[in-house]
Each structure stands twice: as C-alpha cells, then as structure tokens.
Amino acid sequence: MRALLLFLLMGAALVWRPLPARAQTPAIDEAALRAFVSQQAAGNAQASRFEVQVGSVDTSALAACRRTEAFLPPGARVWGRTSVGVRCAEGAAWTVLVPVTVRAWGPALVAATPLATGSTPSPDDVREQEVELTREPPGLLRDLSLVQGRTLVRPLAPGQTLRPEQFRAPVVVQAGDPVRLRIAGAGFAVSAAGQALGAAAGGQPVRVRSELGKILTGVARAGRVVDVAL
C-alpha cells in the first residue's frame, strides 16, 4: 500500500510540474527603426518637418535576436511609402522588410491669385506656403527669379504649387524672321545676315539660312540674334 501511494504521489508531481516558459521572439524595436528613418529623412534639404509611420510585420517566425540594425535596401528612398530593412546583427541570421510611410512638409511657392495661360507671374501673384512635399512632384519652385520672364503653359488656381515645367521661355525668333548671325570660331568672329527656318525661345537651338545660302544651327537670343559656333 505504501509503495502504491508513493507511486501515485510521484505521478502527480510529474503531471503538475510546471513547463518551461517558451522563448518569445522580441518584436522589432520600433523606436530605433523610427529614429533611423527620421535620420535618413532629415537629409532632405527641402523638408522643414516630417512624420514617420511604421507599418506592422509578422515576427512570430523569427529567431530571438539580441541586437537588430536597420538599413536601406538598394534603390530605396525614405520618401512616401517605402520599405526599410531590418536584420539581426547578433544572435540569429534573418532579414525582414518593414513597410514605412514618410510624410514631409516644406515651403514652396503657390499661386496667390488665379493665373492665366501665357501670363508672367509677378511676386504679388504668388506666396510662400507650407505644402506636403511627399504629395507633390519633385522640383517645386521656391524662388520666382528662376523663371523670370517666362510664361505659364497652363492656368493655375489659387493654392496650386509652381514648378519649372509649368513655364516656357518667350519665343525670340519666329520662322521666316530676318536674324543677325554672330559667327565665332577659333580666333575669329564675324557678323552676317540670315533667315530663321524655325521658331525658338531664348537659349534654344534654331536652324538658319545665311545670306550665302548655307544652312547653319545656332542658339537663339533676344533681339532676333543667333549665335553660331564653328
């Protein structure tokens, strides 16, 4: 009887013996990841402030890791919706991509009044305003002097951002115009008369026919002048 009782007590001890706690895979350090992305985003000179949103990723299948490090995959850019790599640097060997959204704001010129096609905006027609850069095409204007003398190719409503491609330089030479050729070469420079064979804005190439009938290509300048380099 005593032997039976001892056997039952040992069995109960085996049944109720607590199981060892299962190792939990540590979650990716979101704070460290956010700090890494913020540091990368801070290199954008146009942005005055930005916001980082870190998406979720399933880490249940990853082995425990004592230290992780973030990195940018080849070609990745911390702008808008992107992905940032996280790899285990100590304790295991795994790499995952974490979805990240970076929103950035910065100053840019916007139309202060309705601007018509063909108009040349003055400083009174625009204002500087903070815009969400990650929702706009690259190359927003911050200095109106960069498009001085150029005209709009399409109308702009108040609040719309200004970009260089919205402007075109005024045409300075029309097809058929008589032009003055400034021909320059090694050690010489001459002036001659000619006729434009096409239209061009200032600084654009244009073909011309000289008074001797020779076809030349030069650069259109204001005042119906064409510079030809030989």
Short mmCIF file of C-alpha atoms in Angstrom, two decimals:
data_model
loop_
_atom_site.label_atom_id
_atom_site.label_comp_id
_atom_site.label_asym_id
_atom_site.label_seq_id
_atom_site.Cartn_x
_atom_site.Cartn_y
_atom_site.Cartn_z
CA MET A 1 0.00 0.00 0.00
CA ARG A 2 2.83 2.39 0.93
CA ALA A 3 4.56 1.64 -2.38
CA LEU A 4 1.34 2.34 -4.31
CA LEU A 5 0.83 5.66 -2.52
CA LEU A 6 4.42 6.72 -3.25
CA PHE A 7 3.93 5.84 -6.93
CA LEU A 8 0.75 7.94 -7.14
CA LEU A 9 2.42 10.93 -5.48
CA MET A 10 5.35 10.78 -7.92
CA GLY A 11 2.93 10.61 -10.84
CA ALA A 12 1.04 13.66 -9.61
CA ALA A 13 4.32 15.56 -9.29
CA LEU A 14 5.16 14.73 -12.89
CA VAL A 15 1.74 15.84 -14.11
CA TRP A 16 1.82 19.17 -12.26
CA ARG A 17 5.47 20.00 -12.94
CA PRO A 18 5.47 23.50 -14.49
CA LEU A 19 6.58 23.62 -18.13
CA PRO A 20 9.48 25.93 -19.04
CA ALA A 21 8.36 29.23 -20.48
CA ARG A 22 8.55 29.34 -24.29
CA ALA A 23 11.10 31.82 -25.57
CA GLN A 24 9.37 34.82 -27.04
CA THR A 25 10.74 36.38 -30.20
CA PRO A 26 11.35 40.01 -29.42
CA ALA A 27 9.44 42.45 -31.60
CA ILE A 28 11.38 44.76 -33.89
CA ASP A 29 12.49 47.84 -31.99
CA GLU A 30 10.07 50.36 -33.50
CA ALA A 31 11.64 53.29 -31.68
CA ALA A 32 15.08 52.50 -33.09
CA LEU A 33 13.62 51.95 -36.55
CA ARG A 34 11.74 55.25 -36.39
CA ALA A 35 14.93 57.03 -35.29
CA PHE A 36 16.84 55.53 -38.23
CA VAL A 37 14.21 56.61 -40.76
CA SER A 38 13.98 60.07 -39.22
CA GLN A 39 17.75 60.47 -39.51
CA GLN A 40 17.65 59.49 -43.18
CA ALA A 41 14.69 61.76 -43.93
CA ALA A 42 16.37 64.71 -42.22
CA GLY A 43 18.90 64.80 -45.06
CA ASN A 44 16.28 66.24 -47.42
CA ALA A 45 17.04 69.96 -47.55
CA GLN A 46 13.57 70.93 -48.78
CA ALA A 47 11.71 69.40 -45.83
CA SER A 48 11.21 71.54 -42.74
CA ARG A 49 9.36 68.80 -40.85
CA PHE A 50 8.36 65.20 -41.43
CA GLU A 51 6.34 62.36 -39.93
CA VAL A 52 7.29 58.67 -39.85
CA GLN A 53 4.71 55.87 -39.69
CA VAL A 54 6.00 52.32 -39.20
CA GLY A 55 3.83 49.50 -40.52
CA SER A 56 3.41 46.07 -38.96
CA VAL A 57 5.32 42.93 -39.90
CA ASP A 58 4.91 39.35 -38.68
CA THR A 59 7.89 38.46 -36.47
CA SER A 60 6.46 35.25 -35.00
CA ALA A 61 8.69 33.03 -37.15
CA LEU A 62 11.90 34.92 -36.40
CA ALA A 63 14.51 33.53 -34.04
CA ALA A 64 15.33 35.50 -30.91
CA CYS A 65 17.84 38.27 -31.58
CA ARG A 66 19.97 40.21 -29.11
CA ARG A 67 20.58 43.18 -31.43
CA THR A 68 18.99 44.36 -34.67
CA GLU A 69 20.04 47.03 -37.14
CA ALA A 70 18.11 48.92 -39.80
CA PHE A 71 19.32 49.56 -43.34
CA LEU A 72 18.03 50.91 -46.64
CA PRO A 73 17.64 48.34 -49.44
CA PRO A 74 19.37 49.23 -52.74
CA GLY A 75 17.44 51.97 -54.53
CA ALA A 76 15.16 52.65 -51.57
CA ARG A 77 14.30 56.25 -50.74
CA VAL A 78 12.83 57.41 -47.43
CA TRP A 79 10.04 59.32 -49.11
CA GLY A 80 6.34 58.46 -49.21
CA ARG A 81 5.54 54.76 -48.99
CA THR A 82 8.68 52.68 -48.89
CA SER A 83 10.34 49.76 -47.08
CA VAL A 84 13.23 49.68 -44.65
CA GLY A 85 15.28 46.57 -43.99
CA VAL A 86 15.89 45.20 -40.50
CA ARG A 87 18.39 42.42 -39.90
CA CYS A 88 19.56 40.56 -36.84
CA ALA A 89 23.14 41.57 -36.12
CA GLU A 90 23.69 39.39 -33.05
CA GLY A 91 22.13 36.08 -32.02
CA ALA A 92 20.46 34.93 -35.25
CA ALA A 93 20.54 35.33 -39.03
CA TRP A 94 17.40 36.86 -40.52
CA THR A 95 16.34 39.93 -42.51
CA VAL A 96 12.88 41.42 -42.96
CA LEU A 97 11.45 44.40 -44.81
CA VAL A 98 9.26 46.72 -42.78
CA PRO A 99 6.73 48.99 -44.56
CA VAL A 100 7.27 52.64 -43.69
CA THR A 101 5.47 55.83 -44.70
CA VAL A 102 7.34 59.12 -44.57
CA ARG A 103 5.36 62.35 -44.95
CA ALA A 104 7.32 65.57 -45.35
CA TRP A 105 6.36 69.24 -45.39
CA GLY A 106 8.28 72.26 -46.57
CA PRO A 107 7.91 75.76 -48.05
CA ALA A 108 7.08 76.25 -51.72
CA LEU A 109 5.59 78.92 -53.95
CA VAL A 110 1.88 78.68 -54.70
CA ALA A 111 -0.43 80.86 -56.77
CA ALA A 112 -1.95 83.64 -54.68
CA THR A 113 -4.47 84.58 -57.39
CA PRO A 114 -5.83 82.84 -60.50
CA LEU A 115 -3.04 82.79 -63.10
CA ALA A 116 -3.89 82.56 -66.79
CA THR A 117 -2.10 80.68 -69.54
CA GLY A 118 0.54 82.91 -71.15
CA SER A 119 0.86 85.18 -68.12
CA THR A 120 4.14 86.02 -66.42
CA PRO A 121 3.59 85.89 -62.63
CA SER A 122 4.95 88.75 -60.55
CA PRO A 123 5.96 88.49 -56.86
CA ASP A 124 2.49 89.79 -55.94
CA ASP A 125 0.85 86.87 -57.78
CA VAL A 126 2.49 84.18 -55.62
CA ARG A 127 3.08 83.44 -51.96
CA GLU A 128 5.21 81.02 -49.97
CA GLN A 129 3.24 78.30 -48.21
CA GLU A 130 4.00 75.07 -46.39
CA VAL A 131 2.94 72.12 -48.55
CA GLU A 132 3.15 68.36 -48.17
CA LEU A 133 6.16 67.63 -50.35
CA THR A 134 5.52 63.89 -50.49
CA ARG A 135 2.22 64.54 -52.29
CA GLU A 136 3.78 66.82 -54.90
CA PRO A 137 6.03 66.17 -57.91
CA PRO A 138 9.72 66.95 -57.32
CA GLY A 139 11.25 70.31 -58.16
CA LEU A 140 8.79 72.74 -56.58
CA LEU A 141 9.73 76.39 -57.04
CA ARG A 142 10.91 78.38 -54.04
CA ASP A 143 12.46 81.26 -55.99
CA LEU A 144 10.41 83.08 -58.64
CA SER A 145 13.56 84.55 -60.20
CA LEU A 146 14.37 81.10 -61.60
CA VAL A 147 11.51 81.52 -64.12
CA GLN A 148 11.83 85.26 -64.61
CA GLY A 149 10.43 86.39 -67.94
CA ARG A 150 8.83 83.01 -68.68
CA THR A 151 5.13 82.47 -69.30
CA LEU A 152 2.74 79.83 -67.97
CA VAL A 153 1.78 76.98 -70.27
CA ARG A 154 -1.48 76.32 -68.39
CA PRO A 155 -3.68 78.17 -65.89
CA LEU A 156 -3.17 77.84 -62.15
CA ALA A 157 -5.78 78.18 -59.43
CA PRO A 158 -5.02 79.84 -56.07
CA GLY A 159 -3.08 77.46 -53.83
CA GLN A 160 -1.59 75.38 -56.66
CA THR A 161 2.17 74.87 -56.47
CA LEU A 162 4.56 76.29 -59.06
CA ARG A 163 7.11 74.11 -60.90
CA PRO A 164 9.65 74.99 -63.60
CA GLU A 165 8.00 72.76 -66.21
CA GLN A 166 4.83 74.88 -65.98
CA PHE A 167 6.73 77.74 -67.63
CA ARG A 168 8.24 78.29 -71.05
CA ALA A 169 10.66 80.92 -72.24
CA PRO A 170 9.20 83.53 -74.63
CA VAL A 171 9.84 82.92 -78.31
CA VAL A 172 12.52 85.32 -79.55
CA VAL A 173 12.80 84.05 -83.13
CA GLN A 174 9.95 83.04 -85.43
CA ALA A 175 10.24 81.02 -88.65
CA GLY A 176 10.97 83.39 -91.53
CA ASP A 177 12.35 86.17 -89.32
CA PRO A 178 15.41 88.02 -90.57
CA VAL A 179 18.13 87.42 -87.98
CA ARG A 180 21.62 88.67 -87.27
CA LEU A 181 24.18 85.89 -87.13
CA ARG A 182 27.09 86.14 -84.73
CA ILE A 183 29.51 83.57 -86.06
CA ALA A 184 32.54 82.71 -83.92
CA GLY A 185 35.36 80.25 -84.38
CA ALA A 186 38.98 79.71 -83.43
CA GLY A 187 40.48 83.20 -83.46
CA PHE A 188 37.72 84.95 -85.39
CA ALA A 189 34.22 86.40 -85.01
CA VAL A 190 32.04 87.83 -87.78
CA SER A 191 28.51 89.12 -88.14
CA ALA A 192 26.21 88.26 -91.02
CA ALA A 193 22.57 88.36 -92.05
CA GLY A 194 20.36 85.31 -92.24
CA GLN A 195 16.83 83.97 -92.01
CA ALA A 196 15.35 81.74 -89.31
CA LEU A 197 14.00 78.41 -90.50
CA GLY A 198 12.08 77.73 -87.29
CA ALA A 199 10.85 79.24 -84.03
CA ALA A 200 12.89 79.17 -80.83
CA ALA A 201 12.90 80.61 -77.33
CA GLY A 202 15.94 82.29 -75.88
CA GLY A 203 18.74 79.77 -75.39
CA GLN A 204 17.18 77.14 -77.67
CA PRO A 205 18.78 75.84 -80.88
CA VAL A 206 17.43 77.08 -84.22
CA ARG A 207 18.33 76.43 -87.84
CA VAL A 208 19.06 79.45 -90.05
CA ARG A 209 20.00 80.12 -93.64
CA SER A 210 22.87 82.53 -94.13
CA GLU A 211 22.85 85.20 -96.84
CA LEU A 212 25.13 82.93 -98.83
CA GLY A 213 22.53 80.14 -98.68
CA LYS A 214 24.34 77.93 -96.17
CA ILE A 215 22.24 76.16 -93.51
CA LEU A 216 23.63 76.66 -90.01
CA THR A 217 22.46 75.79 -86.49
CA GLY A 218 22.85 78.29 -83.70
CA VAL A 219 21.42 79.43 -80.37
CA ALA A 220 18.55 81.94 -80.41
CA ARG A 221 18.97 85.15 -78.42
CA ALA A 222 16.69 88.09 -77.71
CA GLY A 223 16.55 90.73 -80.44
CA ARG A 224 16.50 88.18 -83.31
CA VAL A 225 20.12 87.28 -82.81
CA VAL A 226 21.51 83.80 -83.42
CA ASP A 227 24.92 82.74 -82.09
CA VAL A 228 26.71 80.22 -84.30
CA ALA A 229 29.86 78.42 -83.13
CA LEU A 230 32.14 76.95 -85.81
#
